[in-house]
mmCIF file of C-alpha atoms in Angstrom:
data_model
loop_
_atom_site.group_PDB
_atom_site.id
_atom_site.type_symbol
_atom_site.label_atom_id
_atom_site.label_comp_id
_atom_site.label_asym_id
_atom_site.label_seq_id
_atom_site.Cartn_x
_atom_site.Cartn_y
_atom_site.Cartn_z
ATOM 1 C CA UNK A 25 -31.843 36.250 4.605
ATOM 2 C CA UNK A 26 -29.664 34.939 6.917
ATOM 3 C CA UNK A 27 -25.931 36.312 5.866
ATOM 4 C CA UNK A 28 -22.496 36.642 7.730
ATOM 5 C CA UNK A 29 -20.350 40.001 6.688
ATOM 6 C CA UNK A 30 -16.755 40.291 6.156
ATOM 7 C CA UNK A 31 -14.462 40.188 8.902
ATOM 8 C CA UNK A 32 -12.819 43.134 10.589
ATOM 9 C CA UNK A 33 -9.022 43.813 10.947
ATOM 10 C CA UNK A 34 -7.717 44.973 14.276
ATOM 11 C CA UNK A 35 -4.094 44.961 16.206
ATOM 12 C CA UNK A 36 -1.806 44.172 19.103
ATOM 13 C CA UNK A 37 0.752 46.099 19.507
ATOM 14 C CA UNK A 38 3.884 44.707 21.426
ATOM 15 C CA UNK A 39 6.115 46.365 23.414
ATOM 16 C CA UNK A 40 9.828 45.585 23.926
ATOM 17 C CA UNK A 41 10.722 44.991 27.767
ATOM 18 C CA UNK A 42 14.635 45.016 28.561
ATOM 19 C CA UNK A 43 16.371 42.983 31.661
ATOM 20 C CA UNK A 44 20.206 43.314 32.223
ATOM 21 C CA UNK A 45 20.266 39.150 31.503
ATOM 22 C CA UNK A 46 16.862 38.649 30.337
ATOM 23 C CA UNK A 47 15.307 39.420 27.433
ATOM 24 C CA UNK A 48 11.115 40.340 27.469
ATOM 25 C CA UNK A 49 8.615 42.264 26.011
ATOM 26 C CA UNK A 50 5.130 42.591 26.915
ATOM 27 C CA UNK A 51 2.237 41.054 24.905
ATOM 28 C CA UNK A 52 -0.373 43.627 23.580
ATOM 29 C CA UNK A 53 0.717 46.372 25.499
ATOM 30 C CA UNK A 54 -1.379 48.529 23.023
ATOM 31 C CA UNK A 55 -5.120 46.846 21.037
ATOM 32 C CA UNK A 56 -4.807 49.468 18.492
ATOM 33 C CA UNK A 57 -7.832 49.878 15.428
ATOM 34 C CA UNK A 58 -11.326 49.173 15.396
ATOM 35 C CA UNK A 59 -14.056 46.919 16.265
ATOM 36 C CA UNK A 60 -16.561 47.266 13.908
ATOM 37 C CA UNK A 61 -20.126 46.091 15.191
ATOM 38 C CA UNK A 62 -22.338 43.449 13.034
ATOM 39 C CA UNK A 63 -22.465 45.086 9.940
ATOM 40 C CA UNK A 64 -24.184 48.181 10.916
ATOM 41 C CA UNK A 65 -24.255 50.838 8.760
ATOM 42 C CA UNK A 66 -22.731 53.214 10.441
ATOM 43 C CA UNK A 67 -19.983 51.517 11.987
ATOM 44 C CA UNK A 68 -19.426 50.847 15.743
ATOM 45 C CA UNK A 69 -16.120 51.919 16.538
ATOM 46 C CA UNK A 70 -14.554 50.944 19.777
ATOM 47 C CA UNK A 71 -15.966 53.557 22.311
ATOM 48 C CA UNK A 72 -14.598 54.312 25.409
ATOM 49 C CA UNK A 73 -14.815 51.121 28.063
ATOM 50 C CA UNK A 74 -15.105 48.535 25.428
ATOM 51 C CA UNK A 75 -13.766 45.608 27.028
ATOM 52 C CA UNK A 76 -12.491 42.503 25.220
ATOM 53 C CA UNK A 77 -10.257 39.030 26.393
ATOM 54 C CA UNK A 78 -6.948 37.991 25.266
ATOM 55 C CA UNK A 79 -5.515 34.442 25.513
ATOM 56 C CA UNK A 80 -1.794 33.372 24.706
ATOM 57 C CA UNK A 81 -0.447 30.211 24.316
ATOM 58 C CA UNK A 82 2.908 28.788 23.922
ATOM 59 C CA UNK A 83 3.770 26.778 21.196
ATOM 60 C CA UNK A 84 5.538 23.127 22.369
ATOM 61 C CA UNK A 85 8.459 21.464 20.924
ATOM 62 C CA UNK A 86 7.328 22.954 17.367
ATOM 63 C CA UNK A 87 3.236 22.664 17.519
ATOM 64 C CA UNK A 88 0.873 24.608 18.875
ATOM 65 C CA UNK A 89 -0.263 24.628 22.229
ATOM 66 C CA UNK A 90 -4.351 24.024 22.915
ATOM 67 C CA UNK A 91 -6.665 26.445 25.561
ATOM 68 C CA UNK A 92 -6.924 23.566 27.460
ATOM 69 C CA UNK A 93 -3.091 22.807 27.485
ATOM 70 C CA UNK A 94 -0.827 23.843 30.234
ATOM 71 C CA UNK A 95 1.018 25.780 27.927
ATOM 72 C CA UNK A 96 -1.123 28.811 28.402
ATOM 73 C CA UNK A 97 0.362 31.572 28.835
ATOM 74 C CA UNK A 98 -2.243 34.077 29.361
ATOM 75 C CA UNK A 99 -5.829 33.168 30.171
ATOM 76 C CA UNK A 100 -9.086 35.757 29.935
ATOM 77 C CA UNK A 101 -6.860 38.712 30.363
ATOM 78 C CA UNK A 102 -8.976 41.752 30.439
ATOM 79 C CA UNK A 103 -8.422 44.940 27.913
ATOM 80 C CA UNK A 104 -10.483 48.153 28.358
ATOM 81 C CA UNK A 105 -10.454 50.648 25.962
ATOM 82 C CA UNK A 106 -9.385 53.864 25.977
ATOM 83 C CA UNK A 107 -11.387 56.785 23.986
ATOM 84 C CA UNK A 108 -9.030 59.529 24.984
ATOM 85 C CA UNK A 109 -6.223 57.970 23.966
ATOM 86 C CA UNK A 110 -7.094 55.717 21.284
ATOM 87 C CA UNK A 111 -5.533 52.616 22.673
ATOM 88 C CA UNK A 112 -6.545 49.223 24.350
ATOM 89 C CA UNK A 113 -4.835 48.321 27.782
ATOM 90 C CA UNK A 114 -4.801 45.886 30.830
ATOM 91 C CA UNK A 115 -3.339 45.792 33.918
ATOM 92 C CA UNK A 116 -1.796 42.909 33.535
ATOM 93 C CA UNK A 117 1.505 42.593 31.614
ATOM 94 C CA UNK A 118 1.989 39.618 29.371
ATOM 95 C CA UNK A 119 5.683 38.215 28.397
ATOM 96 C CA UNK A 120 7.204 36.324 26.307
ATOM 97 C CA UNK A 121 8.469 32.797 27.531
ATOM 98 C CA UNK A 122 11.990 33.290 25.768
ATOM 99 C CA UNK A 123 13.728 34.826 22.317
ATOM 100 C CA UNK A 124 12.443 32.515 20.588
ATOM 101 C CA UNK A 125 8.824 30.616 21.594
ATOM 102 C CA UNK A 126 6.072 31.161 18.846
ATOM 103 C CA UNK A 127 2.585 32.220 20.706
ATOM 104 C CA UNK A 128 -0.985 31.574 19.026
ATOM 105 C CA UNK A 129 -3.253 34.622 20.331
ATOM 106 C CA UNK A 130 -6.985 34.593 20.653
ATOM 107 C CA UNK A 131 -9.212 37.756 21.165
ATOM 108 C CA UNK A 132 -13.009 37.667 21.610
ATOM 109 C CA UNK A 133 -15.333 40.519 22.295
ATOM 110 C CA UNK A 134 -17.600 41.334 24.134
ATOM 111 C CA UNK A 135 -15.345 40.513 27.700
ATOM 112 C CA UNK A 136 -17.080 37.666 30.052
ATOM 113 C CA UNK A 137 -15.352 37.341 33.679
ATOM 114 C CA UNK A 138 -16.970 34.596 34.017
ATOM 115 C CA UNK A 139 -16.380 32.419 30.775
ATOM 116 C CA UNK A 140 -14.885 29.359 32.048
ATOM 117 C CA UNK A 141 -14.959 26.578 29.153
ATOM 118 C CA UNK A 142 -13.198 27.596 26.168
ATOM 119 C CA UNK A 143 -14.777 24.317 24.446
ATOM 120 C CA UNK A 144 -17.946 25.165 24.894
ATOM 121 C CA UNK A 145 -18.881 28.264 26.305
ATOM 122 C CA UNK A 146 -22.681 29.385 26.280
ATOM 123 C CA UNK A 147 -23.730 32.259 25.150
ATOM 124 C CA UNK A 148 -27.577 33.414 24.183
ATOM 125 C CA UNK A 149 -28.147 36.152 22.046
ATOM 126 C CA UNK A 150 -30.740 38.916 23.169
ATOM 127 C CA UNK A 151 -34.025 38.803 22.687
ATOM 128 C CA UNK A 152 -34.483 42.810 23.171
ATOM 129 C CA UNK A 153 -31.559 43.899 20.305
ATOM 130 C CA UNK A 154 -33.233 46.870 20.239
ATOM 131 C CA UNK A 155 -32.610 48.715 23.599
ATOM 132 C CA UNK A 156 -29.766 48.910 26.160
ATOM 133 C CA UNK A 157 -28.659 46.484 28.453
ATOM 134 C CA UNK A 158 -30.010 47.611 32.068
ATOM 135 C CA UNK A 159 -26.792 45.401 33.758
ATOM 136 C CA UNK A 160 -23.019 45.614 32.629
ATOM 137 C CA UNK A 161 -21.779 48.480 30.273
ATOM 138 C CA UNK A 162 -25.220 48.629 28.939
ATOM 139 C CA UNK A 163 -24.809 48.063 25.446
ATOM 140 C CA UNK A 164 -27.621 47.625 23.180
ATOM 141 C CA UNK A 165 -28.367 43.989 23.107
ATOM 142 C CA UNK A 166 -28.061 43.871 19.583
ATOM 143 C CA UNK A 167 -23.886 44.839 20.873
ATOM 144 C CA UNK A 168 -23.822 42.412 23.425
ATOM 145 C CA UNK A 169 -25.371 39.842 21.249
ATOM 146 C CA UNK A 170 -21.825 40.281 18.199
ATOM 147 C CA UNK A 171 -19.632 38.067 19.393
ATOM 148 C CA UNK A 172 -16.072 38.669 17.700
ATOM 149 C CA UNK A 173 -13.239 36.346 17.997
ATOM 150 C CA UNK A 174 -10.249 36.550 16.208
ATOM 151 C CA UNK A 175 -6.990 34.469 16.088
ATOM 152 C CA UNK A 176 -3.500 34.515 15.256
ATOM 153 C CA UNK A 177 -1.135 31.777 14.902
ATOM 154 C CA UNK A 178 2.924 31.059 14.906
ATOM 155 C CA UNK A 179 3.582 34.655 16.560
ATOM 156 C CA UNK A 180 6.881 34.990 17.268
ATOM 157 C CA UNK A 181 8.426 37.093 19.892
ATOM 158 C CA UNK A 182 8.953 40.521 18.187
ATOM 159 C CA UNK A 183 8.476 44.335 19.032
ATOM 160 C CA UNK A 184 5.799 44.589 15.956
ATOM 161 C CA UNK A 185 2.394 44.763 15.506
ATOM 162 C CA UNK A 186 0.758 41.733 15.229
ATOM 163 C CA UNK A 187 -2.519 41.592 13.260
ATOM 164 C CA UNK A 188 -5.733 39.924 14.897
ATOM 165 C CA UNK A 189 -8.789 39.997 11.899
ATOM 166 C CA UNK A 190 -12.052 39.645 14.206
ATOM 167 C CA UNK A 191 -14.623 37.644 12.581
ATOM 168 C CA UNK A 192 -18.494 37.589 13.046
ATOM 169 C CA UNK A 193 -19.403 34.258 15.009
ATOM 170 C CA UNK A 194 -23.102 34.928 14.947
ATOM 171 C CA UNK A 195 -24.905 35.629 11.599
ATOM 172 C CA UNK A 196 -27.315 38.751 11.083
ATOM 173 C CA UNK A 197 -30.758 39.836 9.529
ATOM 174 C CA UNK A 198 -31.353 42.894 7.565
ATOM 175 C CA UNK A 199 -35.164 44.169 6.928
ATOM 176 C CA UNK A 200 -35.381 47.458 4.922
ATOM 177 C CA UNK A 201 -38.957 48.900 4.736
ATOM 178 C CA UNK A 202 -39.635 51.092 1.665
ATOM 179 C CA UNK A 203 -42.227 53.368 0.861
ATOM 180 C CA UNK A 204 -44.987 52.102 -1.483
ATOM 181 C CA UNK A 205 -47.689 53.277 -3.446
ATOM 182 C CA UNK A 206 -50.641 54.836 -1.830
ATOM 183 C CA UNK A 207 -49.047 57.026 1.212
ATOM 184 C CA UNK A 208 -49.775 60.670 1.488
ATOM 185 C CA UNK A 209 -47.028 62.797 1.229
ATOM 186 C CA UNK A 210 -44.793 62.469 4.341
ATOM 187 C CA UNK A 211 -47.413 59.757 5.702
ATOM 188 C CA UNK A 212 -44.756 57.406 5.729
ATOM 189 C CA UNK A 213 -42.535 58.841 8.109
ATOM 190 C CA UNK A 214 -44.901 59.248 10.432
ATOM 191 C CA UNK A 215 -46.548 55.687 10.878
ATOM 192 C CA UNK A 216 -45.399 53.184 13.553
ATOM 193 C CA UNK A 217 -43.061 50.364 11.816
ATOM 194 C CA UNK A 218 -42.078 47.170 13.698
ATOM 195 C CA UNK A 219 -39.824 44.475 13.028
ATOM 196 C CA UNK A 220 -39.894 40.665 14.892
ATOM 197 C CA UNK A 221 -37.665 37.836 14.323
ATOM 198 C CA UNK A 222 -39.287 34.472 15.172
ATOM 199 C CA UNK A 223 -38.398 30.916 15.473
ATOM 200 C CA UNK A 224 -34.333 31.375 15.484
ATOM 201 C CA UNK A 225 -32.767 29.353 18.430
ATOM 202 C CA UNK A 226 -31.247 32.066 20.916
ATOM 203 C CA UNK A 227 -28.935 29.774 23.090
ATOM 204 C CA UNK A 228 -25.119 28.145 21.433
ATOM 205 C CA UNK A 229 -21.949 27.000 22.789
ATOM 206 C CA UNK A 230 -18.541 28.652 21.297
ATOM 207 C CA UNK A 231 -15.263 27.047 20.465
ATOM 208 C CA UNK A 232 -13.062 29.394 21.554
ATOM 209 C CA UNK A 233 -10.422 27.441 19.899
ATOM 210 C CA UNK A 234 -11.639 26.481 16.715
ATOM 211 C CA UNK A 235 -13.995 29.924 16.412
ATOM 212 C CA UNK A 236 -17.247 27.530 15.573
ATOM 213 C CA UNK A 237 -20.798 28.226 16.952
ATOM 214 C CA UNK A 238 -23.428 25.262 17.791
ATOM 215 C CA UNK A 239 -26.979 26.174 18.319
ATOM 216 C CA UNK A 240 -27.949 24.829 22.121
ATOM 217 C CA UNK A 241 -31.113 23.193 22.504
ATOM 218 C CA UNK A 242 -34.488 23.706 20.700
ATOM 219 C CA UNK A 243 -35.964 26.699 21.945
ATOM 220 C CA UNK A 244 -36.846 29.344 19.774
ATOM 221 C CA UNK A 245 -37.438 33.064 20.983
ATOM 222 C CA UNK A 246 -38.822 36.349 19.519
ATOM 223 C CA UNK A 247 -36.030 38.993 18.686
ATOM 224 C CA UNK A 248 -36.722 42.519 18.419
ATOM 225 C CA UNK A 249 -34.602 44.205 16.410
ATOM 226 C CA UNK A 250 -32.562 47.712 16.664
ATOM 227 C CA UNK A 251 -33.155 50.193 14.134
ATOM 228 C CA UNK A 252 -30.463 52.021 12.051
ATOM 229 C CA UNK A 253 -30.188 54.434 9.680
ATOM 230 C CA UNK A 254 -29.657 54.416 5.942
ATOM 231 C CA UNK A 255 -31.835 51.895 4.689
ATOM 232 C CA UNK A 256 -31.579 51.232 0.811
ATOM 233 C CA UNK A 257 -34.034 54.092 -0.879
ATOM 234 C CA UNK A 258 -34.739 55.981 2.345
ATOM 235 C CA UNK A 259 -36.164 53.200 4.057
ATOM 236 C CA UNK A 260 -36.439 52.240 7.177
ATOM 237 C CA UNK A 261 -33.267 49.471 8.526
ATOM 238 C CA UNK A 262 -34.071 47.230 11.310
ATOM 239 C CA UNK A 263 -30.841 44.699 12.213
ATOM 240 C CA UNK A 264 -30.920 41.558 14.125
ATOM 241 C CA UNK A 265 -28.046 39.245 15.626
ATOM 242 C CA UNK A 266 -28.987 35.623 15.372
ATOM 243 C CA UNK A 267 -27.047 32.465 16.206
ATOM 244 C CA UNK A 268 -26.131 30.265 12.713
ATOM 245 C CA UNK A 269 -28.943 27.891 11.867
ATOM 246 C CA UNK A 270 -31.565 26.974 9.669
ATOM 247 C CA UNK A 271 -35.501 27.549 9.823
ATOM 248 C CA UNK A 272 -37.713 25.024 8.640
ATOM 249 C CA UNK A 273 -39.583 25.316 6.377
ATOM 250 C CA UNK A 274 -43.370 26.665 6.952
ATOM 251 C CA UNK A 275 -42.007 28.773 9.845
ATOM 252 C CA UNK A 276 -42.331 32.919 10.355
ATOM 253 C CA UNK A 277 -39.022 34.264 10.236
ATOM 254 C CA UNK A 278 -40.349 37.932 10.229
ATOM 255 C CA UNK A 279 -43.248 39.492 11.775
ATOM 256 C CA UNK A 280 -44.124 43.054 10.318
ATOM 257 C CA UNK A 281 -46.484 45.840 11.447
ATOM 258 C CA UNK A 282 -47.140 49.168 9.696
ATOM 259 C CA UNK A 283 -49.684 51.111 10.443
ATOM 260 C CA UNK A 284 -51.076 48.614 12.722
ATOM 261 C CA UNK A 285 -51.620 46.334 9.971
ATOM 262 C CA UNK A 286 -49.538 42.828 10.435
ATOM 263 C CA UNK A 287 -47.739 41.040 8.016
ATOM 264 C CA UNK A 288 -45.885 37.524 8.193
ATOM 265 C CA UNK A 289 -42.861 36.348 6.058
ATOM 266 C CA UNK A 290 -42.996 32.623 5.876
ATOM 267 C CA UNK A 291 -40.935 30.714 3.207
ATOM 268 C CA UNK A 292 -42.255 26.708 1.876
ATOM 269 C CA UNK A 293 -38.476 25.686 1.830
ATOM 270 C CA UNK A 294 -36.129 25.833 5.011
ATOM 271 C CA UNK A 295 -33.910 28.820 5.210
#
């Protein structure tokens, strides 16, 4: 039930930057490509004011540098996106240290001001997936809940693109409600369906650095999740965000009502 998708591929673009007696060129001038939201169906492009972070750090005497190290280069730099245009940008330019000094390069989505430990940074995944965030960009909270992080290692200065493949951090549900037997023709379209998620642990800390997840505590929370088209048969999709864990066993993962009738999803082994 509980299942992490494929990762995404996205881009930096780099942009050369000449100097009469210095040589430069400035880091990610351009995010091109997608973001692709947890596995929905559809596919969530990057839409105008998507905002993600970029780190850089310098590699030292041959090995790579740490986001704790003071051979950061670039630390929670903002990128917006642009829908007109197609392209990801920040106001801040990024440069190379010299000709030669390899870079590792960290993205994560969605953008956080605030984030201050790259070790372990908390983040709590939304109990309303379902409906838009009334603060921020307001993205459905099944958006703000997909954290992607991607990382790229041994970049050397160049005027290329360099490739960043975003990966999933959280892990997702996927109900699909089918018709059954005993529905009046076009009765099933027309009868309130509801999804729940129970006893998943909301709250983890991210590893910026290593891209790992650790559920936070012990408290579990009820997730509603958002609906999507293009369920297998017809049926109806709902799609939840949940942090990477186990349920024990004897626990209700789902809660379903149809029709105002309730049904529970409880397994006897952990899950």
């Amino acid at each position: 039930m509980v299942v992490k998708p494929p990762c995404d591929g996205s881009s930096v673009g780099i942009s050369k930057v000449s100097k009469e007696e210095e040589w430069k060129s400035a880091l990610a001038d351009a995010f091109k490509a997608q973001l692709r939201g947890f596995g929905v169906d559809i596919g969530h492009m990057a839409t105008g004011g998507d905002r993600m972070g970029i780190y850089v750090v310098d590699y030292e005497d041959g090995q790579p540098g740490d986001l704790a190290s003071s051979s950061i280069r670039a630390q929670n730099v903002l990128y917006t996106f642009d829908g007109d245009s197609y392209r990801w940008s920040s106001p801040t330019t990024i440069y190379w240290r010299d000709k030669q000094t390899p870079v590792s390069i960290y993205g994560y989505y969605p953008f956080d001001a605030e984030l201050q430990s790259t070790q372990d940074y908390p983040f709590t995944v939304q109990k309303n997936q379902r409906d838009n965030m009334k603060t921020g960009r307001q993205l459905t909270g099944y958006e703000q809940s997909d954290f992607l992080w991607a990382k790229q290692e041994k970049v050397v200065p160049t005027a290329a693109t360099v490739s960043l493949k975003h990966h999933h951090l959280m892990a997702g549900i996927k109900v699909v409600l089918t018709e059954g037997q005993g529905f009046l023709e076009g009765e099933w379209d027309n009868i309130d369906k509801t999804v729940l998620v129970e006893n998943t642990i909301l709250d983890a800390t991210i590893n910026l650095q290593a891209g790992t997840v650790a559920t936070q505590g012990s408290t579990t929370g009820v997730i509603t999740p958002l609906p999507t088209a293009g369920g297998t048969g017809g049926g109806t999709a709902f799609r939840a965000v949940v942090v990477t864990q186990t349920v024990a066993a004897g626990k209700t993962l789902l809660t379903l009502t149809i029709d105002n009738k309730t049904y529970r999803f409880t397994r006897s082994e952990a899950m």
